[in-house]
Amino acid sequence: KAYFEAVKQQQEQGAIYLEDADMIFELSDQITFEVIETGDDNGDRNNNSVLTKLSYQEIDFLFTGDMESDVEKKILSRDLDVDILKAGHHGSKTSSSMAFLEVVKPKTVVISAGKNNTYGHPHPVLLNRLKAYTEDIYVTADLGHIVITTDGQTYEVETVK
């Protein structure tokens, strides 16, 4: 609310408000970081999560925040075929839908979920969906820190308890 109030005040002083759009940052000649716009009024904080894609040469990562399947539908036409997916919403059954996974086609999936969390994340329904694409699934609740390193052509996953 404070942000939109500040925007409104700036507009009253003559500033022009531009609609949200994708942002692409060339971090180097081989590294691109994209913020993929999904809109600002997606119903709740989870669905207003920032969606980002990091590309280093041939290796692509997709970070979905807490985005759920309703917002995933809005971006299915995008170039989201990636190597590594950070699954949405801590492994909730309401995220990483089958339609989304068909576009993303992840080779490796990381799920950030707390050990013994009260929501039961990652949800078994989601794990079954993911297994249609890969057995290479890493869950922080089980494995601790998950570190992925890449040379731009290949990548390695390491876990640190």
JSON list of N, CA and C in Angstrom, two decimals, residues 47-122:
[
{"chain": "A", "resi": 47, "resn": "ASN", "atom": "N", "xyz": [0.72, -15.34, -5.16]},
{"chain": "A", "resi": 47, "resn": "ASN", "atom": "CA", "xyz": [0.58, -15.21, -6.61]},
{"chain": "A", "resi": 47, "resn": "ASN", "atom": "C", "xyz": [1.18, -13.93, -7.18]},
{"chain": "A", "resi": 48, "resn": "ASN", "atom": "N", "xyz": [1.57, -13.03, -6.31]},
{"chain": "A", "resi": 48, "resn": "ASN", "atom": "CA", "xyz": [2.27, -11.83, -6.77]},
{"chain": "A", "resi": 48, "resn": "ASN", "atom": "C", "xyz": [3.78, -11.97, -6.62]},
{"chain": "A", "resi": 49, "resn": "SER", "atom": "N", "xyz": [4.24, -13.19, -6.41]},
{"chain": "A", "resi": 49, "resn": "SER", "atom": "CA", "xyz": [5.68, -13.44, -6.30]},
{"chain": "A", "resi": 49, "resn": "SER", "atom": "C", "xyz": [6.40, -13.03, -7.57]},
{"chain": "A", "resi": 50, "resn": "VAL", "atom": "N", "xyz": [7.65, -12.66, -7.39]},
{"chain": "A", "resi": 50, "resn": "VAL", "atom": "CA", "xyz": [8.49, -12.30, -8.53]},
{"chain": "A", "resi": 50, "resn": "VAL", "atom": "C", "xyz": [9.00, -13.58, -9.18]},
{"chain": "A", "resi": 51, "resn": "LEU", "atom": "N", "xyz": [8.85, -13.67, -10.48]},
{"chain": "A", "resi": 51, "resn": "LEU", "atom": "CA", "xyz": [9.32, -14.81, -11.27]},
{"chain": "A", "resi": 51, "resn": "LEU", "atom": "C", "xyz": [10.58, -14.38, -12.01]},
{"chain": "A", "resi": 52, "resn": "THR", "atom": "N", "xyz": [11.67, -15.14, -11.82]},
{"chain": "A", "resi": 52, "resn": "THR", "atom": "CA", "xyz": [12.92, -14.76, -12.47]},
{"chain": "A", "resi": 52, "resn": "THR", "atom": "C", "xyz": [13.56, -15.96, -13.16]},
{"chain": "A", "resi": 53, "resn": "LYS", "atom": "N", "xyz": [14.33, -15.64, -14.18]},
{"chain": "A", "resi": 53, "resn": "LYS", "atom": "CA", "xyz": [15.07, -16.66, -14.94]},
{"chain": "A", "resi": 53, "resn": "LYS", "atom": "C", "xyz": [16.52, -16.20, -15.04]},
{"chain": "A", "resi": 54, "resn": "LEU", "atom": "N", "xyz": [17.42, -17.08, -14.69]},
{"chain": "A", "resi": 54, "resn": "LEU", "atom": "CA", "xyz": [18.85, -16.81, -14.77]},
{"chain": "A", "resi": 54, "resn": "LEU", "atom": "C", "xyz": [19.45, -17.75, -15.80]},
{"chain": "A", "resi": 55, "resn": "SER", "atom": "N", "xyz": [20.15, -17.18, -16.77]},
{"chain": "A", "resi": 55, "resn": "SER", "atom": "CA", "xyz": [20.77, -17.98, -17.82]},
{"chain": "A", "resi": 55, "resn": "SER", "atom": "C", "xyz": [22.26, -17.70, -17.87]},
{"chain": "A", "resi": 56, "resn": "TYR", "atom": "N", "xyz": [23.03, -18.77, -17.85]},
{"chain": "A", "resi": 56, "resn": "TYR", "atom": "CA", "xyz": [24.48, -18.67, -18.01]},
{"chain": "A", "resi": 56, "resn": "TYR", "atom": "C", "xyz": [24.86, -19.61, -19.14]},
{"chain": "A", "resi": 57, "resn": "GLN", "atom": "N", "xyz": [25.19, -19.05, -20.27]},
{"chain": "A", "resi": 57, "resn": "GLN", "atom": "CA", "xyz": [25.47, -19.80, -21.49]},
{"chain": "A", "resi": 57, "resn": "GLN", "atom": "C", "xyz": [24.33, -20.77, -21.79]},
{"chain": "A", "resi": 58, "resn": "GLU", "atom": "N", "xyz": [24.56, -22.07, -21.62]},
{"chain": "A", "resi": 58, "resn": "GLU", "atom": "CA", "xyz": [23.56, -23.08, -21.98]},
{"chain": "A", "resi": 58, "resn": "GLU", "atom": "C", "xyz": [22.68, -23.53, -20.81]},
{"chain": "A", "resi": 59, "resn": "ILE", "atom": "N", "xyz": [22.93, -23.03, -19.61]},
{"chain": "A", "resi": 59, "resn": "ILE", "atom": "CA", "xyz": [22.22, -23.50, -18.42]},
{"chain": "A", "resi": 59, "resn": "ILE", "atom": "C", "xyz": [21.24, -22.42, -17.95]},
{"chain": "A", "resi": 60, "resn": "ASP", "atom": "N", "xyz": [19.98, -22.84, -17.76]},
{"chain": "A", "resi": 60, "resn": "ASP", "atom": "CA", "xyz": [18.92, -21.92, -17.35]},
{"chain": "A", "resi": 60, "resn": "ASP", "atom": "C", "xyz": [18.30, -22.36, -16.03]},
{"chain": "A", "resi": 61, "resn": "PHE", "atom": "N", "xyz": [18.06, -21.38, -15.16]},
{"chain": "A", "resi": 61, "resn": "PHE", "atom": "CA", "xyz": [17.41, -21.58, -13.88]},
{"chain": "A", "resi": 61, "resn": "PHE", "atom": "C", "xyz": [16.10, -20.79, -13.87]},
{"chain": "A", "resi": 62, "resn": "LEU", "atom": "N", "xyz": [15.05, -21.32, -13.25]},
{"chain": "A", "resi": 62, "resn": "LEU", "atom": "CA", "xyz": [13.80, -20.59, -13.09]},
{"chain": "A", "resi": 62, "resn": "LEU", "atom": "C", "xyz": [13.43, -20.58, -11.62]},
{"chain": "A", "resi": 63, "resn": "PHE", "atom": "N", "xyz": [13.21, -19.37, -11.08]},
{"chain": "A", "resi": 63, "resn": "PHE", "atom": "CA", "xyz": [12.86, -19.19, -9.67]},
{"chain": "A", "resi": 63, "resn": "PHE", "atom": "C", "xyz": [11.43, -18.66, -9.60]},
{"chain": "A", "resi": 64, "resn": "THR", "atom": "N", "xyz": [10.54, -19.42, -8.97]},
{"chain": "A", "resi": 64, "resn": "THR", "atom": "CA", "xyz": [9.11, -19.11, -9.04]},
{"chain": "A", "resi": 64, "resn": "THR", "atom": "C", "xyz": [8.53, -18.47, -7.78]},
{"chain": "A", "resi": 65, "resn": "GLY", "atom": "N", "xyz": [9.30, -18.30, -6.75]},
{"chain": "A", "resi": 65, "resn": "GLY", "atom": "CA", "xyz": [8.74, -17.75, -5.52]},
{"chain": "A", "resi": 65, "resn": "GLY", "atom": "C", "xyz": [7.61, -18.63, -5.01]},
{"chain": "A", "resi": 66, "resn": "ASP", "atom": "N", "xyz": [6.52, -18.03, -4.60]},
{"chain": "A", "resi": 66, "resn": "ASP", "atom": "CA", "xyz": [5.36, -18.77, -4.09]},
{"chain": "A", "resi": 66, "resn": "ASP", "atom": "C", "xyz": [4.23, -18.84, -5.11]},
{"chain": "A", "resi": 67, "resn": "MET", "atom": "N", "xyz": [4.54, -18.59, -6.37]},
{"chain": "A", "resi": 67, "resn": "MET", "atom": "CA", "xyz": [3.56, -18.58, -7.44]},
{"chain": "A", "resi": 67, "resn": "MET", "atom": "C", "xyz": [2.79, -19.90, -7.50]},
{"chain": "A", "resi": 68, "resn": "GLU", "atom": "N", "xyz": [1.48, -19.80, -7.68]},
{"chain": "A", "resi": 68, "resn": "GLU", "atom": "CA", "xyz": [0.63, -20.98, -7.77]},
{"chain": "A", "resi": 68, "resn": "GLU", "atom": "C", "xyz": [0.10, -21.14, -9.19]},
{"chain": "A", "resi": 69, "resn": "SER", "atom": "N", "xyz": [-0.62, -22.23, -9.42]},
{"chain": "A", "resi": 69, "resn": "SER", "atom": "CA", "xyz": [-1.01, -22.61, -10.79]},
{"chain": "A", "resi": 69, "resn": "SER", "atom": "C", "xyz": [-1.87, -21.58, -11.51]},
{"chain": "A", "resi": 70, "resn": "ASP", "atom": "N", "xyz": [-2.67, -20.79, -10.80]},
{"chain": "A", "resi": 70, "resn": "ASP", "atom": "CA", "xyz": [-3.48, -19.77, -11.48]},
{"chain": "A", "resi": 70, "resn": "ASP", "atom": "C", "xyz": [-2.62, -18.77, -12.24]},
{"chain": "A", "resi": 71, "resn": "VAL", "atom": "N", "xyz": [-1.51, -18.37, -11.64]},
{"chain": "A", "resi": 71, "resn": "VAL", "atom": "CA", "xyz": [-0.62, -17.42, -12.31]},
{"chain": "A", "resi": 71, "resn": "VAL", "atom": "C", "xyz": [0.25, -18.13, -13.33]},
{"chain": "A", "resi": 72, "resn": "GLU", "atom": "N", "xyz": [0.61, -19.37, -13.06]},
{"chain": "A", "resi": 72, "resn": "GLU", "atom": "CA", "xyz": [1.39, -20.13, -14.03]},
{"chain": "A", "resi": 72, "resn": "GLU", "atom": "C", "xyz": [0.71, -20.14, -15.39]},
{"chain": "A", "resi": 73, "resn": "LYS", "atom": "N", "xyz": [-0.62, -20.24, -15.39]},
{"chain": "A", "resi": 73, "resn": "LYS", "atom": "CA", "xyz": [-1.39, -20.27, -16.65]},
{"chain": "A", "resi": 73, "resn": "LYS", "atom": "C", "xyz": [-1.13, -19.03, -17.49]},
{"chain": "A", "resi": 74, "resn": "LYS", "atom": "N", "xyz": [-0.86, -17.90, -16.85]},
{"chain": "A", "resi": 74, "resn": "LYS", "atom": "CA", "xyz": [-0.67, -16.64, -17.56]},
{"chain": "A", "resi": 74, "resn": "LYS", "atom": "C", "xyz": [0.63, -16.58, -18.35]},
{"chain": "A", "resi": 75, "resn": "ILE", "atom": "N", "xyz": [1.56, -17.48, -18.06]},
{"chain": "A", "resi": 75, "resn": "ILE", "atom": "CA", "xyz": [2.88, -17.37, -18.67]},
{"chain": "A", "resi": 75, "resn": "ILE", "atom": "C", "xyz": [3.27, -18.60, -19.49]},
{"chain": "A", "resi": 76, "resn": "LEU", "atom": "N", "xyz": [2.32, -19.46, -19.79]},
{"chain": "A", "resi": 76, "resn": "LEU", "atom": "CA", "xyz": [2.63, -20.70, -20.49]},
{"chain": "A", "resi": 76, "resn": "LEU", "atom": "C", "xyz": [3.17, -20.49, -21.90]},
{"chain": "A", "resi": 77, "resn": "SER", "atom": "N", "xyz": [2.94, -19.34, -22.48]},
{"chain": "A", "resi": 77, "resn": "SER", "atom": "CA", "xyz": [3.43, -19.08, -23.83]},
{"chain": "A", "resi": 77, "resn": "SER", "atom": "C", "xyz": [4.87, -18.55, -23.82]},
{"chain": "A", "resi": 78, "resn": "ARG", "atom": "N", "xyz": [5.44, -18.38, -22.67]},
{"chain": "A", "resi": 78, "resn": "ARG", "atom": "CA", "xyz": [6.79, -17.82, -22.54]},
{"chain": "A", "resi": 78, "resn": "ARG", "atom": "C", "xyz": [7.87, -18.88, -22.77]},
{"chain": "A", "resi": 79, "resn": "ASP", "atom": "N", "xyz": [9.08, -18.42, -23.00]},
{"chain": "A", "resi": 79, "resn": "ASP", "atom": "CA", "xyz": [10.24, -19.31, -23.14]},
{"chain": "A", "resi": 79, "resn": "ASP", "atom": "C", "xyz": [10.72, -19.67, -21.73]},
{"chain": "A", "resi": 80, "resn": "LEU", "atom": "N", "xyz": [10.20, -20.76, -21.22]},
{"chain": "A", "resi": 80, "resn": "LEU", "atom": "CA", "xyz": [10.50, -21.17, -19.85]},
{"chain": "A", "resi": 80, "resn": "LEU", "atom": "C", "xyz": [11.15, -22.54, -19.77]},
{"chain": "A", "resi": 81, "resn": "ASP", "atom": "N", "xyz": [11.60, -23.09, -20.88]},
{"chain": "A", "resi": 81, "resn": "ASP", "atom": "CA", "xyz": [12.27, -24.38, -20.90]},
{"chain": "A", "resi": 81, "resn": "ASP", "atom": "C", "xyz": [13.61, -24.21, -20.19]},
{"chain": "A", "resi": 82, "resn": "VAL", "atom": "N", "xyz": [13.76, -24.83, -19.01]},
{"chain": "A", "resi": 82, "resn": "VAL", "atom": "CA", "xyz": [14.95, -24.61, -18.20]},
{"chain": "A", "resi": 82, "resn": "VAL", "atom": "C", "xyz": [15.56, -25.94, -17.75]},
{"chain": "A", "resi": 83, "resn": "ASP", "atom": "N", "xyz": [16.77, -25.84, -17.26]},
{"chain": "A", "resi": 83, "resn": "ASP", "atom": "CA", "xyz": [17.45, -27.01, -16.70]},
{"chain": "A", "resi": 83, "resn": "ASP", "atom": "C", "xyz": [17.06, -27.21, -15.24]},
{"chain": "A", "resi": 84, "resn": "ILE", "atom": "N", "xyz": [17.06, -26.10, -14.48]},
{"chain": "A", "resi": 84, "resn": "ILE", "atom": "CA", "xyz": [16.83, -26.18, -13.04]},
{"chain": "A", "resi": 84, "resn": "ILE", "atom": "C", "xyz": [15.62, -25.32, -12.68]},
{"chain": "A", "resi": 85, "resn": "LEU", "atom": "N", "xyz": [14.68, -25.93, -11.96]},
{"chain": "A", "resi": 85, "resn": "LEU", "atom": "CA", "xyz": [13.48, -25.23, -11.50]},
{"chain": "A", "resi": 85, "resn": "LEU", "atom": "C", "xyz": [13.48, -25.19, -9.99]},
{"chain": "A", "resi": 86, "resn": "LYS", "atom": "N", "xyz": [13.29, -24.00, -9.43]},
{"chain": "A", "resi": 86, "resn": "LYS", "atom": "CA", "xyz": [12.99, -23.89, -8.01]},
{"chain": "A", "resi": 86, "resn": "LYS", "atom": "C", "xyz": [11.48, -23.96, -7.95]},
{"chain": "A", "resi": 87, "resn": "ALA", "atom": "N", "xyz": [10.96, -25.09, -7.46]},
{"chain": "A", "resi": 87, "resn": "ALA", "atom": "CA", "xyz": [9.51, -25.32, -7.46]},
{"chain": "A", "resi": 87, "resn": "ALA", "atom": "C", "xyz": [8.78, -24.25, -6.66]},
{"chain": "A", "resi": 88, "resn": "GLY", "atom": "N", "xyz": [7.59, -23.94, -7.09]},
{"chain": "A", "resi": 88, "resn": "GLY", "atom": "CA", "xyz": [6.80, -22.90, -6.45]},
{"chain": "A", "resi": 88, "resn": "GLY", "atom": "C", "xyz": [6.23, -23.29, -5.10]},
{"chain": "A", "resi": 89, "resn": "HIS", "atom": "N", "xyz": [6.04, -22.27, -4.28]},
{"chain": "A", "resi": 89, "resn": "HIS", "atom": "CA", "xyz": [5.29, -22.36, -3.02]},
{"chain": "A", "resi": 89, "resn": "HIS", "atom": "C", "xyz": [5.72, -23.51, -2.12]},
{"chain": "A", "resi": 90, "resn": "HIS", "atom": "N", "xyz": [7.02, -23.69, -1.97]},
{"chain": "A", "resi": 90, "resn": "HIS", "atom": "CA", "xyz": [7.60, -24.67, -1.04]},
{"chain": "A", "resi": 90, "resn": "HIS", "atom": "C", "xyz": [7.16, -26.10, -1.30]},
{"chain": "A", "resi": 91, "resn": "GLY", "atom": "N", "xyz": [6.76, -26.38, -2.54]},
{"chain": "A", "resi": 91, "resn": "GLY", "atom": "CA", "xyz": [6.32, -27.73, -2.86]},
{"chain": "A", "resi": 91, "resn": "GLY", "atom": "C", "xyz": [4.86, -27.99, -2.59]},
{"chain": "A", "resi": 92, "resn": "SER", "atom": "N", "xyz": [4.07, -26.93, -2.59]},
{"chain": "A", "resi": 92, "resn": "SER", "atom": "CA", "xyz": [2.62, -27.06, -2.40]},
{"chain": "A", "resi": 92, "resn": "SER", "atom": "C", "xyz": [1.99, -27.76, -3.59]},
{"chain": "A", "resi": 93, "resn": "LYS", "atom": "N", "xyz": [0.88, -28.44, -3.37]},
{"chain": "A", "resi": 93, "resn": "LYS", "atom": "CA", "xyz": [0.18, -29.08, -4.49]},
{"chain": "A", "resi": 93, "resn": "LYS", "atom": "C", "xyz": [-0.49, -28.05, -5.40]},
{"chain": "A", "resi": 94, "resn": "THR", "atom": "N", "xyz": [-0.54, -26.79, -4.97]},
{"chain": "A", "resi": 94, "resn": "THR", "atom": "CA", "xyz": [-1.17, -25.73, -5.78]},
{"chain": "A", "resi": 94, "resn": "THR", "atom": "C", "xyz": [-0.19, -25.06, -6.72]},
{"chain": "A", "resi": 95, "resn": "SER", "atom": "N", "xyz": [1.04, -25.56, -6.77]},
{"chain": "A", "resi": 95, "resn": "SER", "atom": "CA", "xyz": [2.04, -24.94, -7.66]},
{"chain": "A", "resi": 95, "resn": "SER", "atom": "C", "xyz": [2.67, -26.00, -8.55]},
{"chain": "A", "resi": 96, "resn": "SER", "atom": "N", "xyz": [3.46, -25.51, -9.50]},
{"chain": "A", "resi": 96, "resn": "SER", "atom": "CA", "xyz": [4.15, -26.40, -10.45]},
{"chain": "A", "resi": 96, "resn": "SER", "atom": "C", "xyz": [3.16, -27.39, -11.06]},
{"chain": "A", "resi": 97, "resn": "SER", "atom": "N", "xyz": [2.12, -26.83, -11.68]},
{"chain": "A", "resi": 97, "resn": "SER", "atom": "CA", "xyz": [1.07, -27.63, -12.31]},
{"chain": "A", "resi": 97, "resn": "SER", "atom": "C", "xyz": [1.62, -28.44, -13.47]},
{"chain": "A", "resi": 98, "resn": "MET", "atom": "N", "xyz": [0.88, -29.43, -13.90]},
{"chain": "A", "resi": 98, "resn": "MET", "atom": "CA", "xyz": [1.32, -30.26, -15.03]},
{"chain": "A", "resi": 98, "resn": "MET", "atom": "C", "xyz": [1.47, -29.41, -16.29]},
{"chain": "A", "resi": 99, "resn": "ALA", "atom": "N", "xyz": [0.55, -28.48, -16.53]},
{"chain": "A", "resi": 99, "resn": "ALA", "atom": "CA", "xyz": [0.65, -27.61, -17.72]},
{"chain": "A", "resi": 99, "resn": "ALA", "atom": "C", "xyz": [1.93, -26.78, -17.65]},
{"chain": "A", "resi": 100, "resn": "PHE", "atom": "N", "xyz": [2.26, -26.28, -16.48]},
{"chain": "A", "resi": 100, "resn": "PHE", "atom": "CA", "xyz": [3.48, -25.50, -16.28]},
{"chain": "A", "resi": 100, "resn": "PHE", "atom": "C", "xyz": [4.72, -26.36, -16.51]},
{"chain": "A", "resi": 101, "resn": "LEU", "atom": "N", "xyz": [4.73, -27.55, -15.94]},
{"chain": "A", "resi": 101, "resn": "LEU", "atom": "CA", "xyz": [5.87, -28.45, -16.10]},
{"chain": "A", "resi": 101, "resn": "LEU", "atom": "C", "xyz": [6.07, -28.87, -17.55]},
{"chain": "A", "resi": 102, "resn": "GLU", "atom": "N", "xyz": [4.99, -28.98, -18.31]},
{"chain": "A", "resi": 102, "resn": "GLU", "atom": "CA", "xyz": [5.11, -29.33, -19.73]},
{"chain": "A", "resi": 102, "resn": "GLU", "atom": "C", "xyz": [5.85, -28.25, -20.51]},
{"chain": "A", "resi": 103, "resn": "VAL", "atom": "N", "xyz": [5.74, -27.00, -20.06]},
{"chain": "A", "resi": 103, "resn": "VAL", "atom": "CA", "xyz": [6.45, -25.89, -20.70]},
{"chain": "A", "resi": 103, "resn": "VAL", "atom": "C", "xyz": [7.88, -25.79, -20.17]},
{"chain": "A", "resi": 104, "resn": "VAL", "atom": "N", "xyz": [8.04, -25.95, -18.88]},
{"chain": "A", "resi": 104, "resn": "VAL", "atom": "CA", "xyz": [9.34, -25.76, -18.23]},
{"chain": "A", "resi": 104, "resn": "VAL", "atom": "C", "xyz": [10.29, -26.94, -18.49]},
{"chain": "A", "resi": 105, "resn": "LYS", "atom": "N", "xyz": [9.77, -28.15, -18.48]},
{"chain": "A", "resi": 105, "resn": "LYS", "atom": "CA", "xyz": [10.56, -29.36, -18.73]},
{"chain": "A", "resi": 105, "resn": "LYS", "atom": "C", "xyz": [11.83, -29.42, -17.88]},
{"chain": "A", "resi": 106, "resn": "PRO", "atom": "N", "xyz": [11.72, -29.32, -16.57]},
{"chain": "A", "resi": 106, "resn": "PRO", "atom": "CA", "xyz": [12.93, -29.26, -15.74]},
{"chain": "A", "resi": 106, "resn": "PRO", "atom": "C", "xyz": [13.70, -30.58, -15.73]},
{"chain": "A", "resi": 107, "resn": "LYS", "atom": "N", "xyz": [15.01, -30.46, -15.73]},
{"chain": "A", "resi": 107, "resn": "LYS", "atom": "CA", "xyz": [15.87, -31.63, -15.57]},
{"chain": "A", "resi": 107, "resn": "LYS", "atom": "C", "xyz": [16.18, -31.87, -14.10]},
{"chain": "A", "resi": 108, "resn": "THR", "atom": "N", "xyz": [16.23, -30.78, -13.35]},
{"chain": "A", "resi": 108, "resn": "THR", "atom": "CA", "xyz": [16.50, -30.80, -11.91]},
{"chain": "A", "resi": 108, "resn": "THR", "atom": "C", "xyz": [15.51, -29.86, -11.23]},
{"chain": "A", "resi": 109, "resn": "VAL", "atom": "N", "xyz": [15.00, -30.29, -10.07]},
{"chain": "A", "resi": 109, "resn": "VAL", "atom": "CA", "xyz": [14.06, -29.46, -9.32]},
{"chain": "A", "resi": 109, "resn": "VAL", "atom": "C", "xyz": [14.56, -29.32, -7.88]},
{"chain": "A", "resi": 110, "resn": "VAL", "atom": "N", "xyz": [14.51, -28.09, -7.38]},
{"chain": "A", "resi": 110, "resn": "VAL", "atom": "CA", "xyz": [14.84, -27.81, -5.99]},
{"chain": "A", "resi": 110, "resn": "VAL", "atom": "C", "xyz": [13.56, -27.34, -5.32]},
{"chain": "A", "resi": 111, "resn": "ILE", "atom": "N", "xyz": [13.28, -27.91, -4.15]},
{"chain": "A", "resi": 111, "resn": "ILE", "atom": "CA", "xyz": [12.12, -27.50, -3.36]},
{"chain": "A", "resi": 111, "resn": "ILE", "atom": "C", "xyz": [12.64, -26.98, -2.03]},
{"chain": "A", "resi": 112, "resn": "SER", "atom": "N", "xyz": [12.32, -25.73, -1.75]},
{"chain": "A", "resi": 112, "resn": "SER", "atom": "CA", "xyz": [12.72, -25.11, -0.49]},
{"chain": "A", "resi": 112, "resn": "SER", "atom": "C", "xyz": [11.57, -25.25, 0.50]},
{"chain": "A", "resi": 113, "resn": "ALA", "atom": "N", "xyz": [11.73, -26.15, 1.46]},
{"chain": "A", "resi": 113, "resn": "ALA", "atom": "CA", "xyz": [10.70, -26.38, 2.47]},
{"chain": "A", "resi": 113, "resn": "ALA", "atom": "C", "xyz": [11.37, -26.69, 3.80]},
{"chain": "A", "resi": 114, "resn": "GLY", "atom": "N", "xyz": [10.80, -26.16, 4.86]},
{"chain": "A", "resi": 114, "resn": "GLY", "atom": "CA", "xyz": [11.35, -26.41, 6.19]},
{"chain": "A", "resi": 114, "resn": "GLY", "atom": "C", "xyz": [11.08, -27.83, 6.66]},
{"chain": "A", "resi": 115, "resn": "LYS", "atom": "N", "xyz": [11.98, -28.35, 7.43]},
{"chain": "A", "resi": 115, "resn": "LYS", "atom": "CA", "xyz": [11.83, -29.70, 7.99]},
{"chain": "A", "resi": 115, "resn": "LYS", "atom": "C", "xyz": [10.62, -29.71, 8.93]},
{"chain": "A", "resi": 116, "resn": "ASN", "atom": "N", "xyz": [9.78, -30.73, 8.80]},
{"chain": "A", "resi": 116, "resn": "ASN", "atom": "CA", "xyz": [8.59, -30.91, 9.64]},
{"chain": "A", "resi": 116, "resn": "ASN", "atom": "C", "xyz": [7.65, -29.69, 9.62]},
{"chain": "A", "resi": 117, "resn": "ASN", "atom": "N", "xyz": [7.53, -29.03, 8.47]},
{"chain": "A", "resi": 117, "resn": "ASN", "atom": "CA", "xyz": [6.67, -27.85, 8.39]},
{"chain": "A", "resi": 117, "resn": "ASN", "atom": "C", "xyz": [5.21, -28.26, 8.56]},
{"chain": "A", "resi": 118, "resn": "THR", "atom": "N", "xyz": [4.41, -27.36, 9.06]},
{"chain": "A", "resi": 118, "resn": "THR", "atom": "CA", "xyz": [3.01, -27.66, 9.38]},
{"chain": "A", "resi": 118, "resn": "THR", "atom": "C", "xyz": [2.14, -27.88, 8.15]},
{"chain": "A", "resi": 119, "resn": "TYR", "atom": "N", "xyz": [2.63, -27.50, 6.97]},
{"chain": "A", "resi": 119, "resn": "TYR", "atom": "CA", "xyz": [1.85, -27.68, 5.74]},
{"chain": "A", "resi": 119, "resn": "TYR", "atom": "C", "xyz": [2.08, -29.03, 5.08]},
{"chain": "A", "resi": 120, "resn": "GLY", "atom": "N", "xyz": [3.08, -29.77, 5.53]},
{"chain": "A", "resi": 120, "resn": "GLY", "atom": "CA", "xyz": [3.39, -31.05, 4.92]},
{"chain": "A", "resi": 120, "resn": "GLY", "atom": "C", "xyz": [4.08, -30.93, 3.57]},
{"chain": "A", "resi": 121, "resn": "HIS", "atom": "N", "xyz": [4.74, -29.78, 3.33]},
{"chain": "A", "resi": 121, "resn": "HIS", "atom": "CA", "xyz": [5.45, -29.58, 2.07]},
{"chain": "A", "resi": 121, "resn": "HIS", "atom": "C", "xyz": [6.78, -30.31, 2.08]},
{"chain": "A", "resi": 122, "resn": "PRO", "atom": "N", "xyz": [7.20, -30.87, 0.99]},
{"chain": "A", "resi": 122, "resn": "PRO", "atom": "CA", "xyz": [6.50, -30.88, -0.29]},
{"chain": "A", "resi": 122, "resn": "PRO", "atom": "C", "xyz": [5.37, -31.90, -0.28]}
]
